[in-house]
Amino acid sequence: MNYLWQLLWFIVAVGLLVTIHEFGHFWVARKLGFKVLRFSVGFGKPLLKKVGKGPDRTEYVLAAIPLGGYVKMLGENDDEFTPAEEHRAFSRKPPWQRILVLLAGPAANIVFAIAVLWAMMWYSGLTYVKPLIGDIRSGSPAAVAGLRSGDEILSIGTAPVVDQRDVVLGLLDAISSGGEAQLTIRAQDGRTRDVRLSVADEAERRRLTEPGQLLSGLGLAFWRPPIPAVIGSVSPGSAAAAAGLRIGDRIVAMDGERLENFDRLRDLVSARPGADVAIRYERDGAEQSARVTIGSVQADGKQIGLLGISPQSTGKMPDSMIKRVPLSALAALGSATEEAWRMTALQARFFARMLVGEVSLKNLSGPVTIGQFAGASASQGVAPFLSFLVLISLSLGFLNLLPIPILDGGQVVYQAIEWAKGGPLSERAQAFGQQVGIGLLVLLMGLALFNDFSRALFGG
């Protein structure tokens, strides 16, 4: 059932974003006088078809395979046309107009992302979580740099930070580019100091760019409120279920060590896969005991212990850690545009670094991972799903601008060359470019699918 849920929301997300992309091509083509023969949502056999009014008789199609779409224009694929329609054929239009039509698809995805961000920011404002450092692992790069628990990160390089997300993106940018990050820190006593966080080994830097590896690899974590060791859920068939633990039980000790919070319990369990331990817990005001054989799961190439429980609450963040900024409609639009630009620029930088080996190729995600994110975000509510759509829409816009012949960006290159030289590239050159483009896309898709199945099978 979970897979069906993920598939449903994957289809919803892809169908919506591809339709927006193709509508961008369609709208600009119509405005510039191109004759549009068909606007299809989906591929394959048409399920529904409506023929538009007017002389163009454009076909509007809903097709059987909801994983894409296309806009077909007169003269786009060596179609025959009458002399009376020649001025409306794609191949007869000026190159600059063809370029505008090609750019309109990625632009539509970016405009959609900005519009959604604008609505969310206008409705909810901005919420910042103070980038306060919690635990520092002994001997880690963070410890060597002199970072301490309770420090607040004020800036990375010359860029000020106001939120934990700023810190993660700033560190990822700095570490992946040169292995060093210059941080300005405010200590608990109010004094500021500069520290240099450094990762000298190139392979280790690349590993830190893998999903979920950055902060743990650097040896730091953000401060968060203590989570009580009260069980909120028990997985069927898990070690906790076999031991008779229930929702609402409060774990008070493990092998004689008193537990103050859920994080300490998680650390002890993770370090002891397969171990037989004594657990004391409180139920209905009375302490009880049980023997538990800790389960195990493979993650990041090693076995870690697993009880199969989750906490009842995540701990409430104090008001001193949260800053909320309401925005007017105009201010929200400015912030949305700035955020979309920032995210797209980061994508471009990280993609370029991926090509030269500075960023891990494990960041490439295929349909399986995207489907998982789609289903998870939809389960969490409207806002998380909209945030997911923003990220995917910006990615779709950016990827289509890459100069790969089969994508919009590659076609723009073809049109620009024709514009510059006064005539189209030879059919042989175009065919070669198409073959190279298809090969590159197959390679990227194959790698993305490999990453998907690696995550599913091995958790990494």
Coordinates of C-alpha atoms in Angstrom, one line a residue:
M1 CA 0.0 0.0 0.0
N2 CA 2.9 2.3 0.8
Y3 CA 4.3 1.8 -2.7
L4 CA 1.0 2.6 -4.2
W5 CA 0.8 5.8 -2.2
Q6 CA 4.3 6.8 -3.4
L7 CA 3.4 6.0 -7.0
L8 CA 0.2 8.0 -6.8
W9 CA 2.0 11.2 -5.6
F10 CA 4.9 10.6 -7.9
I11 CA 2.5 10.6 -10.8
V12 CA 0.7 13.7 -9.4
A13 CA 3.9 15.6 -9.0
V14 CA 5.5 14.6 -12.4
G15 CA 2.2 15.1 -14.3
L16 CA 1.7 18.6 -12.8
L17 CA 5.2 19.8 -13.3
V18 CA 5.6 18.4 -16.8
T19 CA 2.2 19.9 -17.8
I20 CA 3.4 23.3 -16.5
H21 CA 6.7 22.9 -18.4
E22 CA 4.9 22.1 -21.7
F23 CA 2.3 24.8 -21.2
G24 CA 5.3 27.3 -21.1
H25 CA 6.3 26.1 -24.6
F26 CA 2.7 26.1 -25.8
W27 CA 1.8 29.6 -24.5
V28 CA 4.9 31.4 -25.9
A29 CA 4.6 29.5 -29.2
R30 CA 1.0 30.7 -29.6
K31 CA 1.9 34.2 -28.7
L32 CA 4.6 34.3 -31.3
G33 CA 2.4 32.9 -34.1
F34 CA 3.7 29.3 -34.2
K35 CA 1.0 26.8 -35.3
V36 CA 0.6 24.2 -32.5
L37 CA -0.7 20.9 -33.7
R38 CA -1.0 19.1 -30.4
F39 CA -0.7 19.8 -26.7
S40 CA -0.5 16.4 -24.9
V41 CA -0.4 15.6 -21.2
G42 CA 1.1 12.2 -21.1
F43 CA 2.5 9.8 -23.7
G44 CA 1.0 6.9 -25.7
K45 CA -2.6 6.2 -26.6
P46 CA -4.9 9.2 -26.2
L47 CA -7.6 8.7 -23.5
L48 CA -9.3 12.0 -24.1
K49 CA -9.0 14.3 -27.0
K50 CA -10.5 17.7 -27.8
V51 CA -10.0 19.6 -31.0
G52 CA -9.7 23.4 -30.4
K53 CA -11.7 26.0 -32.3
G54 CA -10.3 28.3 -35.0
P55 CA -8.2 27.6 -38.0
D56 CA -5.4 25.9 -36.1
R57 CA -7.6 23.0 -34.9
T58 CA -5.1 22.3 -32.1
E59 CA -5.5 18.9 -30.5
Y60 CA -5.6 18.8 -26.7
V61 CA -4.8 15.3 -25.5
L62 CA -4.8 13.4 -22.2
A63 CA -2.7 10.3 -22.9
A64 CA -2.4 6.9 -21.2
I65 CA 1.1 7.2 -19.7
P66 CA 1.1 10.1 -17.2
L67 CA 4.8 10.6 -17.0
G68 CA 5.5 13.4 -19.4
G69 CA 4.0 15.4 -22.2
Y70 CA 4.8 17.3 -25.3
V71 CA 3.9 20.2 -27.6
K72 CA 4.0 19.4 -31.3
M73 CA 4.4 22.4 -33.6
L74 CA 4.1 22.6 -37.4
G75 CA 7.4 22.1 -39.1
E76 CA 9.2 20.9 -36.0
N77 CA 10.0 17.5 -37.4
D78 CA 10.2 18.1 -41.1
D79 CA 6.4 18.1 -41.5
E80 CA 4.9 19.0 -44.8
F81 CA 3.1 22.3 -44.9
T82 CA 1.5 24.5 -47.5
P83 CA 3.0 27.8 -48.7
A84 CA 0.2 29.6 -46.9
E85 CA 1.3 28.1 -43.5
E86 CA 5.0 28.4 -44.1
H87 CA 5.4 31.6 -42.0
R88 CA 3.9 29.7 -39.0
A89 CA 6.2 26.6 -39.2
F90 CA 8.8 26.1 -36.4
S91 CA 11.6 25.6 -38.9
R92 CA 10.7 28.8 -40.8
K93 CA 10.5 31.1 -37.7
P94 CA 13.5 33.3 -36.8
P95 CA 16.0 31.6 -34.5
W96 CA 15.4 34.1 -31.7
Q97 CA 11.7 33.2 -31.6
R98 CA 12.5 29.5 -31.6
I99 CA 14.9 30.1 -28.7
L100 CA 12.2 31.9 -26.7
V101 CA 9.8 29.0 -27.2
L102 CA 12.4 26.5 -26.1
L103 CA 13.3 28.6 -23.0
A104 CA 9.7 29.0 -22.1
G105 CA 9.4 25.5 -20.7
P106 CA 12.2 25.8 -18.1
A107 CA 11.0 29.3 -17.4
A108 CA 7.5 28.1 -16.6
N109 CA 8.9 25.6 -14.0
I110 CA 10.9 28.4 -12.4
V111 CA 7.9 30.8 -12.4
F112 CA 5.7 28.1 -10.9
A113 CA 8.3 27.5 -8.1
I114 CA 8.5 31.2 -7.4
A115 CA 4.6 31.5 -7.3
V116 CA 4.3 28.6 -4.8
L117 CA 7.1 30.0 -2.6
W118 CA 5.5 33.5 -2.8
A119 CA 2.1 32.1 -1.6
M120 CA 3.7 30.1 1.2
M121 CA 5.8 32.9 2.4
W122 CA 3.0 35.4 2.3
Y123 CA 0.7 33.1 4.2
S124 CA 3.1 31.8 6.8
G125 CA 6.0 34.3 6.7
L126 CA 9.5 33.1 7.4
T127 CA 10.6 30.9 10.3
Y128 CA 14.2 30.7 11.3
V129 CA 15.7 28.1 13.7
K130 CA 18.8 29.5 15.5
P131 CA 22.0 27.7 14.3
L132 CA 23.1 26.7 17.8
I133 CA 25.6 23.9 18.1
G134 CA 24.7 20.9 20.3
D135 CA 27.0 17.9 20.6
I136 CA 30.6 17.9 19.2
R137 CA 32.2 14.5 18.6
S138 CA 35.7 14.2 20.1
G139 CA 38.5 14.1 17.6
S140 CA 36.2 15.2 14.7
P141 CA 37.0 18.1 12.3
A142 CA 34.6 20.2 14.3
A143 CA 36.4 19.5 17.5
V144 CA 39.8 20.1 15.9
A145 CA 38.5 23.5 14.6
G146 CA 37.7 24.5 18.2
L147 CA 33.9 24.4 17.9
R148 CA 32.1 23.9 21.2
S149 CA 28.6 22.9 22.4
G150 CA 26.6 26.1 22.8
D151 CA 28.3 28.1 20.1
E152 CA 26.1 30.0 17.6
I153 CA 27.2 30.2 14.0
L154 CA 27.0 33.7 12.7
S155 CA 28.5 33.5 9.3
I156 CA 30.3 31.1 6.9
G157 CA 32.9 32.9 4.8
T158 CA 31.4 36.4 4.0
A159 CA 27.8 35.2 4.0
P160 CA 25.8 35.7 7.2
V161 CA 23.6 32.8 8.4
V162 CA 20.3 33.1 10.3
D163 CA 19.0 29.6 10.1
Q164 CA 20.2 26.0 10.4
R165 CA 19.5 25.4 6.7
D166 CA 21.9 28.3 5.9
V167 CA 24.6 26.5 7.8
V168 CA 24.1 23.1 6.1
L169 CA 24.1 24.7 2.6
G170 CA 27.0 27.0 3.4
L171 CA 29.1 24.2 4.8
L172 CA 28.3 21.9 1.9
D173 CA 29.3 24.6 -0.5
A174 CA 32.5 25.5 1.2
I175 CA 33.7 21.9 2.0
S176 CA 32.9 20.6 -1.5
S177 CA 34.7 23.5 -3.2
G178 CA 38.0 23.7 -1.3
G179 CA 37.7 21.6 1.9
E180 CA 37.7 24.6 4.2
A181 CA 35.0 26.7 5.8
Q182 CA 35.7 30.0 7.7
L183 CA 33.2 30.4 10.4
T184 CA 32.4 33.3 12.7
I185 CA 31.1 32.0 16.1
R186 CA 29.4 33.6 19.1
A187 CA 30.1 31.7 22.3
Q188 CA 27.8 31.4 25.2
D189 CA 29.5 34.3 27.0
G190 CA 28.7 36.6 24.1
R191 CA 32.2 36.8 22.7
T192 CA 32.8 36.2 19.0
R193 CA 35.7 34.4 17.4
D194 CA 36.7 33.0 14.0
V195 CA 37.4 29.3 13.4
R196 CA 38.5 27.3 10.4
L197 CA 36.8 24.0 9.7
S198 CA 39.0 21.9 7.4
V199 CA 38.8 18.5 5.7
A200 CA 42.1 17.8 3.9
D201 CA 41.4 14.4 2.4
E202 CA 39.7 14.6 -1.0
A203 CA 37.9 11.3 -0.7
E204 CA 36.5 12.2 2.7
R205 CA 35.3 15.6 1.4
R206 CA 33.5 13.8 -1.4
R207 CA 32.0 11.3 1.1
L208 CA 30.7 14.2 3.2
T209 CA 28.7 15.4 0.2
E210 CA 26.7 12.2 0.1
P211 CA 23.0 12.6 1.3
G212 CA 22.8 12.9 5.1
Q213 CA 26.6 12.6 5.7
L214 CA 27.7 16.3 6.1
L215 CA 27.1 17.2 9.8
S216 CA 27.8 13.7 11.2
G217 CA 31.0 13.5 9.2
L218 CA 32.1 16.9 10.5
G219 CA 31.3 15.7 14.0
L220 CA 28.7 18.3 15.0
A221 CA 25.0 18.4 15.5
F222 CA 22.5 21.3 16.0
W223 CA 21.2 21.7 19.5
R224 CA 17.7 20.4 20.1
P225 CA 15.6 20.1 23.2
P226 CA 15.9 16.8 25.1
I227 CA 13.4 14.1 23.9
P228 CA 11.9 12.1 26.7
A229 CA 12.5 8.3 26.4
V230 CA 8.8 7.6 26.2
I231 CA 7.8 5.1 23.4
G232 CA 5.5 6.6 20.8
S233 CA 5.4 3.6 18.4
V234 CA 6.5 0.0 18.3
S235 CA 7.2 -1.7 15.0
P236 CA 5.5 -5.1 14.7
G237 CA 8.0 -8.0 14.9
S238 CA 10.8 -5.7 16.3
A239 CA 13.0 -6.4 19.2
A240 CA 10.9 -4.1 21.4
A241 CA 7.7 -5.9 20.4
A242 CA 9.3 -9.3 21.2
A243 CA 10.2 -8.0 24.7
G244 CA 6.7 -6.8 25.4
L245 CA 7.4 -3.0 25.3
R246 CA 4.3 -0.9 24.6
I247 CA 3.4 2.6 23.5
G248 CA 3.6 4.9 26.6
D249 CA 6.4 3.0 28.4
R250 CA 9.2 5.3 29.6
I251 CA 12.6 3.6 29.3
V252 CA 14.5 4.6 32.5
A253 CA 17.7 2.4 32.3
M254 CA 19.7 0.0 30.1
D255 CA 22.1 -2.4 31.7
G256 CA 22.1 -0.3 34.8
E257 CA 22.7 3.1 33.1
R258 CA 20.0 5.7 33.9
L259 CA 18.6 7.3 30.8
E260 CA 17.7 11.0 30.7
N261 CA 16.5 11.2 27.1
F262 CA 15.7 9.2 24.0
D263 CA 18.9 10.3 22.3
R264 CA 21.1 8.5 24.8
L265 CA 18.9 5.4 24.5
R266 CA 19.4 5.6 20.7
D267 CA 23.2 5.9 21.0
L268 CA 23.4 2.9 23.4
V269 CA 21.2 0.7 21.2
S270 CA 23.0 1.7 17.9
A271 CA 26.3 0.7 19.3
R272 CA 25.2 -2.8 20.4
P273 CA 23.6 -4.7 17.5
G274 CA 22.6 -8.3 18.5
A275 CA 23.4 -7.7 22.2
D276 CA 21.2 -9.1 25.0
V277 CA 20.5 -6.3 27.4
A278 CA 18.5 -5.6 30.5
I279 CA 16.0 -2.7 30.2
R280 CA 14.0 -1.1 33.0
Y281 CA 10.9 0.9 32.1
E282 CA 8.1 2.6 33.8
R283 CA 4.5 1.7 33.1
D284 CA 1.4 3.0 34.9
G285 CA 3.7 4.5 37.6
A286 CA 5.5 1.3 38.4
E287 CA 9.0 0.2 37.2
Q288 CA 9.4 -3.1 35.4
S289 CA 12.2 -4.9 33.7
A290 CA 12.7 -7.0 30.6
R291 CA 15.5 -8.7 28.6
V292 CA 15.8 -7.5 25.1
T293 CA 17.9 -8.9 22.2
I294 CA 18.7 -5.8 20.1
G295 CA 18.0 -6.2 16.4
S296 CA 20.3 -4.9 13.7
V297 CA 20.2 -3.2 10.4
Q298 CA 22.9 -2.3 7.9
A299 CA 23.5 1.5 7.3
D300 CA 26.4 3.2 5.8
G301 CA 28.2 -0.1 5.3
K302 CA 28.0 -1.2 9.0
Q303 CA 25.6 -2.9 11.3
I304 CA 23.8 -0.8 13.9
G305 CA 21.5 -1.8 16.7
L306 CA 17.7 -1.3 16.4
L307 CA 14.9 -1.7 18.9
G308 CA 12.1 -0.8 16.6
I309 CA 10.6 2.1 18.6
S310 CA 10.2 5.8 18.0
P311 CA 9.7 8.6 20.6
Q312 CA 6.3 9.9 21.6
S313 CA 7.4 13.5 21.0
T314 CA 10.2 15.3 19.3
G315 CA 10.6 17.9 22.1
K316 CA 9.3 21.4 21.8
M317 CA 11.8 24.0 20.6
P318 CA 11.9 27.0 23.0
D319 CA 10.8 30.4 21.8
S320 CA 14.4 31.7 22.1
M321 CA 15.4 29.3 19.3
I322 CA 12.7 30.4 16.9
K323 CA 12.4 33.6 14.9
R324 CA 9.2 34.3 12.9
V325 CA 9.1 37.1 10.3
P326 CA 5.7 38.0 8.8
L327 CA 5.9 39.2 5.2
S328 CA 3.8 41.5 3.0
A329 CA 2.8 40.3 -0.4
L330 CA 5.5 42.4 -2.0
A331 CA 8.2 41.3 0.5
A332 CA 7.1 37.7 0.0
L333 CA 7.5 38.0 -3.7
G334 CA 11.1 39.4 -3.3
S335 CA 12.0 36.6 -0.8
A336 CA 10.5 33.9 -3.1
T337 CA 12.5 35.1 -6.1
E338 CA 15.7 35.4 -4.1
E339 CA 15.2 31.9 -2.7
A340 CA 14.5 30.4 -6.1
W341 CA 17.6 32.0 -7.5
R342 CA 19.7 30.8 -4.6
M343 CA 18.5 27.2 -4.9
T344 CA 19.0 27.2 -8.7
A345 CA 22.5 28.6 -8.4
L346 CA 23.4 26.0 -5.8
Q347 CA 22.1 23.3 -8.1
A348 CA 24.3 24.6 -10.9
R349 CA 27.4 24.7 -8.6
F350 CA 26.9 21.3 -7.2
F351 CA 26.1 19.7 -10.6
A352 CA 29.3 21.2 -12.0
R353 CA 31.3 19.9 -9.0
M354 CA 29.7 16.5 -9.5
L355 CA 31.0 16.3 -13.0
V356 CA 34.6 17.0 -11.8
G357 CA 34.4 14.6 -8.9
E358 CA 34.1 17.1 -6.0
V359 CA 30.5 16.1 -5.1
S360 CA 29.4 12.5 -4.8
L361 CA 27.4 11.0 -7.6
K362 CA 25.1 9.5 -5.0
N363 CA 23.2 12.7 -4.9
L364 CA 21.6 11.8 -8.3
S365 CA 18.1 10.5 -7.5
G366 CA 15.8 8.5 -9.8
P367 CA 12.1 7.9 -9.8
V368 CA 12.2 5.5 -6.9
T369 CA 13.7 8.1 -4.5
I370 CA 11.6 10.9 -5.9
G371 CA 8.5 8.8 -5.4
Q372 CA 9.5 8.1 -1.8
F373 CA 9.9 11.8 -1.2
A374 CA 6.6 12.6 -2.9
G375 CA 4.7 10.1 -0.8
A376 CA 6.4 11.1 2.4
S377 CA 5.9 14.8 1.9
A378 CA 2.2 14.3 0.9
S379 CA 1.7 12.3 4.1
Q380 CA 3.1 15.2 6.2
G381 CA 0.6 17.7 4.8
V382 CA 0.1 20.4 2.2
A383 CA 3.1 22.6 3.0
P384 CA 5.7 19.8 2.9
F385 CA 4.3 18.6 -0.4
L386 CA 4.3 22.1 -1.9
S387 CA 8.0 22.5 -0.7
F388 CA 8.7 19.2 -2.5
L389 CA 7.1 20.5 -5.7
V390 CA 9.2 23.7 -5.5
L391 CA 12.4 21.7 -5.3
I392 CA 11.5 19.3 -8.2
S393 CA 10.2 22.1 -10.3
L394 CA 13.4 24.1 -10.0
S395 CA 15.4 20.9 -10.7
L396 CA 13.3 20.3 -13.8
G397 CA 13.8 23.8 -15.0
F398 CA 17.6 23.7 -14.4
L399 CA 18.2 20.3 -15.9
N400 CA 16.3 21.2 -19.1
L401 CA 18.7 24.2 -19.5
L402 CA 21.7 21.9 -19.7
P403 CA 23.3 22.0 -23.2
I404 CA 22.5 18.4 -23.9
P405 CA 21.1 18.1 -27.5
I406 CA 17.9 16.2 -26.6
L407 CA 17.0 18.8 -23.9
D408 CA 15.7 22.3 -24.3
G409 CA 19.2 23.7 -23.5
G410 CA 20.8 21.7 -26.3
Q411 CA 18.1 22.8 -28.8
V412 CA 18.8 26.4 -27.8
V413 CA 22.5 25.8 -28.7
Y414 CA 21.5 24.5 -32.1
Q415 CA 19.3 27.5 -32.7
A416 CA 22.0 29.9 -31.5
I417 CA 24.5 28.3 -33.9
E418 CA 22.1 28.6 -36.8
W419 CA 21.5 32.3 -35.9
A420 CA 25.2 33.0 -35.8
K421 CA 26.2 31.2 -39.0
G422 CA 23.1 32.1 -41.0
G423 CA 22.1 28.5 -41.6
P424 CA 21.2 25.3 -39.7
L425 CA 23.7 22.6 -38.7
S426 CA 24.0 19.7 -41.1
E427 CA 21.7 16.8 -40.5
R428 CA 24.7 14.6 -39.7
A429 CA 25.9 17.0 -37.0
Q430 CA 22.4 17.2 -35.5
A431 CA 22.0 13.4 -35.6
F432 CA 25.4 12.9 -33.9
G433 CA 24.4 15.5 -31.2
Q434 CA 21.1 13.7 -30.6
Q435 CA 22.9 10.3 -30.2
V436 CA 25.4 11.9 -27.7
G437 CA 22.5 13.5 -25.8
I438 CA 20.5 10.3 -25.6
G439 CA 23.7 8.5 -24.4
L440 CA 24.3 11.0 -21.7
L441 CA 20.7 10.9 -20.5
V442 CA 20.7 7.1 -20.4
L443 CA 24.0 7.2 -18.4
L444 CA 22.5 9.7 -15.9
M445 CA 19.3 7.8 -15.6
G446 CA 21.1 4.5 -15.1
L447 CA 23.3 6.0 -12.4
A448 CA 20.2 7.6 -10.7
L449 CA 18.4 4.2 -10.7
F450 CA 21.5 2.5 -9.4
N451 CA 21.5 5.0 -6.5
D452 CA 17.8 4.4 -5.9
F453 CA 18.2 0.6 -5.6
S454 CA 21.4 1.0 -3.5
R455 CA 19.5 3.1 -1.0
A456 CA 16.6 0.6 -1.0
L457 CA 18.8 -2.4 -0.5
F458 CA 21.7 -1.1 1.6
G459 CA 20.4 2.1 3.1
G460 CA 23.2 4.2 1.5

